[in-house]
PDB file of C-alpha atoms in Angstrom:
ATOM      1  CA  UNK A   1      29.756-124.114 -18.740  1.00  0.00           C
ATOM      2  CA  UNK A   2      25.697-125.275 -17.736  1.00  0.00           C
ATOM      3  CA  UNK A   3      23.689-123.472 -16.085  1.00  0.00           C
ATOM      4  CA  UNK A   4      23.383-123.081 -12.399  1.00  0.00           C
ATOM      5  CA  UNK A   5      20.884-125.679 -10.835  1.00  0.00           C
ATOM      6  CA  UNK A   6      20.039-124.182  -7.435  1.00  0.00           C
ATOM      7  CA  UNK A   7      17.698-121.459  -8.620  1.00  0.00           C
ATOM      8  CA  UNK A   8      14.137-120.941  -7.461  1.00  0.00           C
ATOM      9  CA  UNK A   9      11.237-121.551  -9.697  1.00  0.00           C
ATOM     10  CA  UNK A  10       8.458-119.363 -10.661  1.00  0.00           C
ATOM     11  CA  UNK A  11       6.131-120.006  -7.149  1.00  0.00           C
ATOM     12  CA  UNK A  12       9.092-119.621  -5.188  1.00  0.00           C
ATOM     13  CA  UNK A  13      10.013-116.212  -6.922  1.00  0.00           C
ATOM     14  CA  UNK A  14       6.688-115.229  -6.258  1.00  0.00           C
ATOM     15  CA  UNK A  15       6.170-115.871  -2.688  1.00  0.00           C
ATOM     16  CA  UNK A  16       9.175-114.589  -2.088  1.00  0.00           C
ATOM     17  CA  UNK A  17       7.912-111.053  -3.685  1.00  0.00           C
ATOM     18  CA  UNK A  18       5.001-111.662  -1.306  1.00  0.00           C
ATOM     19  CA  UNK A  19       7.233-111.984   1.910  1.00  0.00           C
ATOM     20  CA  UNK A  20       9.223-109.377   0.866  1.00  0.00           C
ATOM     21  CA  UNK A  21       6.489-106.700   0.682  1.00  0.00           C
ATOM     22  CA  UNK A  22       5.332-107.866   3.980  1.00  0.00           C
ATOM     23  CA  UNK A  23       8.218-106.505   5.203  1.00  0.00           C
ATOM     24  CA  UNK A  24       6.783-102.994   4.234  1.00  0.00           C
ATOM     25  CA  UNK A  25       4.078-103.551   6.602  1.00  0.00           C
ATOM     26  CA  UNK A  26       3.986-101.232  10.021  1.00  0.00           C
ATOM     27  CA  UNK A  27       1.688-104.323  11.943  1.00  0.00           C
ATOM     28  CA  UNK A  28       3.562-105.141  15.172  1.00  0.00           C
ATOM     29  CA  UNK A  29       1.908-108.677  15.427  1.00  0.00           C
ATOM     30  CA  UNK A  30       1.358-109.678  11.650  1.00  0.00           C
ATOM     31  CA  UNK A  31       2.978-108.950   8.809  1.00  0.00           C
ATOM     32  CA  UNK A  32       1.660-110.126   4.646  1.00  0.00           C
ATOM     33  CA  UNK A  33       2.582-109.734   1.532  1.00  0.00           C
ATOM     34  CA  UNK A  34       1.028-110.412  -1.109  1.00  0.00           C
ATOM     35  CA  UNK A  35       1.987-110.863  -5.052  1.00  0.00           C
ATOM     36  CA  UNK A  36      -0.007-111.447  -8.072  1.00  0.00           C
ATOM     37  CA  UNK A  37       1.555-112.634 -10.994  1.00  0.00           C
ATOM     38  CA  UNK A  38      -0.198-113.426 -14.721  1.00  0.00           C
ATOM     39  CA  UNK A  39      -0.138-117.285 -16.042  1.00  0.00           C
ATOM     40  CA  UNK A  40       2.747-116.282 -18.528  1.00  0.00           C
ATOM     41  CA  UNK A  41       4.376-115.167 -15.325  1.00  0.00           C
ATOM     42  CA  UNK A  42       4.720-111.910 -14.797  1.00  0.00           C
ATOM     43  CA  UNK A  43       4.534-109.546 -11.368  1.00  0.00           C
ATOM     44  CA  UNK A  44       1.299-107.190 -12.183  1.00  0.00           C
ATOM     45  CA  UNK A  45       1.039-105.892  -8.190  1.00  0.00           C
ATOM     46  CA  UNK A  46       2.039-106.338  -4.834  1.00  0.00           C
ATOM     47  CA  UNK A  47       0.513-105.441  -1.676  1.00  0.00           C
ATOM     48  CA  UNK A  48       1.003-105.564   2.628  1.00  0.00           C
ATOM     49  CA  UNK A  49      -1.595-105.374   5.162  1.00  0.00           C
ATOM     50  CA  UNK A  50      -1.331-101.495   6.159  1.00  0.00           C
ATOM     51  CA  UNK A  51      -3.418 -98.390   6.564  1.00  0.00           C
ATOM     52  CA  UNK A  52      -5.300 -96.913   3.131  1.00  0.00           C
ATOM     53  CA  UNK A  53      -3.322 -94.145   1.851  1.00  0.00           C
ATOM     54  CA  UNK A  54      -3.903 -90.690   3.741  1.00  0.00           C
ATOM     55  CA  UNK A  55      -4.080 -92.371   7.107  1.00  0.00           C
ATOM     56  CA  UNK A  56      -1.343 -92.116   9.239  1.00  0.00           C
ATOM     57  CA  UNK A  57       0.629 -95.054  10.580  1.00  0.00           C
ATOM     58  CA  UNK A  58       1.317 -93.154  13.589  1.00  0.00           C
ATOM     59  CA  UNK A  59      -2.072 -91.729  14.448  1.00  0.00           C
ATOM     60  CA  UNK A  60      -4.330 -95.074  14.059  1.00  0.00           C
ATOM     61  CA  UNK A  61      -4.164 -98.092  16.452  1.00  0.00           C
ATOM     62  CA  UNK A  62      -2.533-101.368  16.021  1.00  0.00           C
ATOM     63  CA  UNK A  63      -3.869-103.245  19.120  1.00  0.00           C
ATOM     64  CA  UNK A  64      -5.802-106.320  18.554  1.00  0.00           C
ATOM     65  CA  UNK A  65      -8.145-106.511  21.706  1.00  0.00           C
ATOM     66  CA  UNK A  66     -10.476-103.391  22.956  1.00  0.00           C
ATOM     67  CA  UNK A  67     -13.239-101.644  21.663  1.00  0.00           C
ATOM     68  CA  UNK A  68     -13.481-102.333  18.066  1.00  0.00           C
ATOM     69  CA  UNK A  69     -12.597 -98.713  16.914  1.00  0.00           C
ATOM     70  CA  UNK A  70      -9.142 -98.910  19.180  1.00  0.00           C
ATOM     71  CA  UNK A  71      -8.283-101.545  17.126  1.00  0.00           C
ATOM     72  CA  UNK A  72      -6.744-102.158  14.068  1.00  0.00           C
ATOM     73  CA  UNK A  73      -9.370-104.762  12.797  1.00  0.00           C
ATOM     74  CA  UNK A  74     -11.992-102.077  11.043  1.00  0.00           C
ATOM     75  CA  UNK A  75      -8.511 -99.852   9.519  1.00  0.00           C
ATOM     76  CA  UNK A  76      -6.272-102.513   7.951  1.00  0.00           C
ATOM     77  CA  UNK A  77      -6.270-103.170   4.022  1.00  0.00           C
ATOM     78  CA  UNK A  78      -5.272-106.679   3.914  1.00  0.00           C
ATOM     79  CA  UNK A  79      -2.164-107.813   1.676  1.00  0.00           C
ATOM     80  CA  UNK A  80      -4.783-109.896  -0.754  1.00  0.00           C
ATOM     81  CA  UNK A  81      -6.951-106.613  -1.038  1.00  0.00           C
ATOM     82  CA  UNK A  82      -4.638-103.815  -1.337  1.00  0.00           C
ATOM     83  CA  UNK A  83      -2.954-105.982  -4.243  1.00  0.00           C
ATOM     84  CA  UNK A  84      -5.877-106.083  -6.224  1.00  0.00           C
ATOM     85  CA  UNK A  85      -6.376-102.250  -5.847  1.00  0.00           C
ATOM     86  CA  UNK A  86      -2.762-101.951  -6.467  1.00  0.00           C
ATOM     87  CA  UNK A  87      -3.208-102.962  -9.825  1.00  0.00           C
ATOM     88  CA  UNK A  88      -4.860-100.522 -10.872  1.00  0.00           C
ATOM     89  CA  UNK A  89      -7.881-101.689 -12.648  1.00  0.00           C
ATOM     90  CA  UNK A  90      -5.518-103.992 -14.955  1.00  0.00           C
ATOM     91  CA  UNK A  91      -7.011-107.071 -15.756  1.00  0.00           C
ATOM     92  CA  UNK A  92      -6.653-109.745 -13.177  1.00  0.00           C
ATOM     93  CA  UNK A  93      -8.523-112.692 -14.866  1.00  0.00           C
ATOM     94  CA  UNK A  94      -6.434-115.831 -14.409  1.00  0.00           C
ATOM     95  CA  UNK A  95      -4.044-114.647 -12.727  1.00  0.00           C
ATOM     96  CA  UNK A  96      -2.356-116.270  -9.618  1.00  0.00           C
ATOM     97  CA  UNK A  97      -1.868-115.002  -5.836  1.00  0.00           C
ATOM     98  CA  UNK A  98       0.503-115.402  -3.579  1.00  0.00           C
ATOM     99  CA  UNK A  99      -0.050-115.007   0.130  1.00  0.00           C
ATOM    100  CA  UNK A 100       1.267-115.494   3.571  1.00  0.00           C
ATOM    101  CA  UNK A 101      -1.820-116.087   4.925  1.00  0.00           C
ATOM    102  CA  UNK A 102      -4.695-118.284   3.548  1.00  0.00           C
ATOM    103  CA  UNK A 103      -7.146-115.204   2.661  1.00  0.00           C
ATOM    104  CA  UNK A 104     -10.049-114.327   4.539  1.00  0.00           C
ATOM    105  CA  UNK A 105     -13.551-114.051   3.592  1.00  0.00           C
ATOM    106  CA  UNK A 106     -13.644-110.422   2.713  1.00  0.00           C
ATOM    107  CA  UNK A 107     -10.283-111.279   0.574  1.00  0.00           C
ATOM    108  CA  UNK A 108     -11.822-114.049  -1.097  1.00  0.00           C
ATOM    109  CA  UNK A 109     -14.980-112.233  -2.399  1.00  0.00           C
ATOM    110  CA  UNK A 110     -12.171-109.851  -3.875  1.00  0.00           C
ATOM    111  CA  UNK A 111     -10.014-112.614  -5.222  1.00  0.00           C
ATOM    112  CA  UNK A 112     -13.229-113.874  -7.182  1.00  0.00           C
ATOM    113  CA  UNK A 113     -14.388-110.807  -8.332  1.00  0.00           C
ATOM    114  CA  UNK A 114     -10.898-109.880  -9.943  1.00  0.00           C
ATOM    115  CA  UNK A 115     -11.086-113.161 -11.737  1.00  0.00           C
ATOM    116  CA  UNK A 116      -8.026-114.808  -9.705  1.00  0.00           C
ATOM    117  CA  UNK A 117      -7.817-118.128 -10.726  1.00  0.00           C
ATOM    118  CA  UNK A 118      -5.192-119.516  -8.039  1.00  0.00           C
ATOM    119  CA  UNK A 119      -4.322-118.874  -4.270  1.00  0.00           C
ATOM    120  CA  UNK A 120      -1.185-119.751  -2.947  1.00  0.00           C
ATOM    121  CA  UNK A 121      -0.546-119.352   0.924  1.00  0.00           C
ATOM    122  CA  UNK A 122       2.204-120.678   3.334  1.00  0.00           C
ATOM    123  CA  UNK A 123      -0.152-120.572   6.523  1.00  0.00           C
ATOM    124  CA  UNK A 124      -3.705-121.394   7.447  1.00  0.00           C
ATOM    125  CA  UNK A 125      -3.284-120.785  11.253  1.00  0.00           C
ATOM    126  CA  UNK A 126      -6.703-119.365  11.149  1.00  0.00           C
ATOM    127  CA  UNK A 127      -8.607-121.895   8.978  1.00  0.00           C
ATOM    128  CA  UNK A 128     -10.461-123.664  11.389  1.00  0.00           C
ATOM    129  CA  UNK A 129     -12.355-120.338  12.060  1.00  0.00           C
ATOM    130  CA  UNK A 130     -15.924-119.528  10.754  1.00  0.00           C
ATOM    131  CA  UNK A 131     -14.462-116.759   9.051  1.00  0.00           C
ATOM    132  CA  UNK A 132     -12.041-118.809   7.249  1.00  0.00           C
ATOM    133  CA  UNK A 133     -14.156-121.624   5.969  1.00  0.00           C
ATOM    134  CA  UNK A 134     -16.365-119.599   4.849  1.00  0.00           C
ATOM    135  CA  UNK A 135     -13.635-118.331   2.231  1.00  0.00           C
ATOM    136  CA  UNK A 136     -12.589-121.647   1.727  1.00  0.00           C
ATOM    137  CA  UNK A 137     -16.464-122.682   0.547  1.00  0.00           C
ATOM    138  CA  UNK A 138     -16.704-119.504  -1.644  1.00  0.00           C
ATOM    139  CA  UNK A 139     -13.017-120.191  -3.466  1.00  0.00           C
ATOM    140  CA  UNK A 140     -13.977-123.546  -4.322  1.00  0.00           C
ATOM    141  CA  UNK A 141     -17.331-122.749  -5.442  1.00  0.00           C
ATOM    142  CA  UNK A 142     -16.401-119.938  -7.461  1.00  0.00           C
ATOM    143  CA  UNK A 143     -13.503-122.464  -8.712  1.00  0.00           C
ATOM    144  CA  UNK A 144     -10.400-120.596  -7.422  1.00  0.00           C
ATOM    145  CA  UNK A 145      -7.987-123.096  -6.727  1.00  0.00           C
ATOM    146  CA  UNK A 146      -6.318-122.756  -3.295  1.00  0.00           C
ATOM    147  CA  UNK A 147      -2.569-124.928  -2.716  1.00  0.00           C
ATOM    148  CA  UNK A 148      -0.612-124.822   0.167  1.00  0.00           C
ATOM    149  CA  UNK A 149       2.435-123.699  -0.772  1.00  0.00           C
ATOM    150  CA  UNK A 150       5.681-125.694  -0.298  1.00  0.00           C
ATOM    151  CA  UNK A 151       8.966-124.746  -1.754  1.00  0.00           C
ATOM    152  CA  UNK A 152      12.498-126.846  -1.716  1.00  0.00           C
ATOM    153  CA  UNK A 153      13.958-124.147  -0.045  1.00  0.00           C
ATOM    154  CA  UNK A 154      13.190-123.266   3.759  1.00  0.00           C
ATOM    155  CA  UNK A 155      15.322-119.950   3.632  1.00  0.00           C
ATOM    156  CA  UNK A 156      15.954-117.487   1.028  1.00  0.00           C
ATOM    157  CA  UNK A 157      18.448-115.202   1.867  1.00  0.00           C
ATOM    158  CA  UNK A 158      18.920-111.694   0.508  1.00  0.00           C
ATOM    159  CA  UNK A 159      21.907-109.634   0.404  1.00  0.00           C
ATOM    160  CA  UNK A 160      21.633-106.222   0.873  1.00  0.00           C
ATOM    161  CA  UNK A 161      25.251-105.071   0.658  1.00  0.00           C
ATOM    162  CA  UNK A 162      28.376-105.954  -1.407  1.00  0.00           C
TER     163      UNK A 162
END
């Protein structure tokens, strides 16, 4: 008997770690994951956009329009972010990301300073934004290579149940 042929490769193992965890996330608008993986392959953290630890879910606000501090915009940990601090100080140096969401600039200064050596995201709905190229100038500069992820697959389906 051969193997099966139908199976996802590494990138598509790992995004789909990355959408997963977004599922953890309590956003009602937006929802990442994120999952960083070593170059021989190997999950060292995952992370969703969410409150730090010791803040409630319940007790902060998730709008996106107001007053600044009735938003969730100055409370969230991004998915790229809370990743990295996930990890747990373990080394990070050419490692590779993957995203939802092309990351911002705040992510990107994080993403270089870990040592990241490769970004994968499904979406830039938000690159056009001074915010975003701004990260996209500091990942190339710093030599982080960003790639638009693509897979073979446009579902993945998982079975929770027998």
């Amino acid at each position: 008997m051969n193997k099966r042929e139908n199976y996802i490769n590494w990138e598509e193992y790992f995004m789909g770690v990355a959408i997963l965890s977004a599922q953890r996330s309590k956003d009602p608008n937006t929802q990442v994951g994120c999952c960083i993986a070593t170059p021989d392959n190997i999950i060292v953290s995952v992370g969703y956009n969410g409150l730090p630890r010791g803040c409630s879910d319940d007790e902060y606000p998730w709008g996106r329009e107001g007053d600044l501090e009735k938003t969730k915009y100055p409370y969230v940990v991004h998915a790229e972010l809370n990743a990295i601090l996930n990890a747990g100080g373990r080394d990070l140096r050419g490692c590779k990301l993957f995203v939802a969401l092309h990351p911002c600039e705040n992510c990107a200064k994080a993403i270089i300073q870990a040592g990241i050596k490769e970004v994968y995201y499904l979406s830039d709905k938000y690159g056009q934004t001074t915010e975003f190229q701004i990260s996209k100038r500091m990942l190339k500069d710093a030599g982080v290579k960003t790639i638009k992820f693509k897979s073979r697959f446009k579902n993945l389906t998982l079975k929770l149940e027998e």
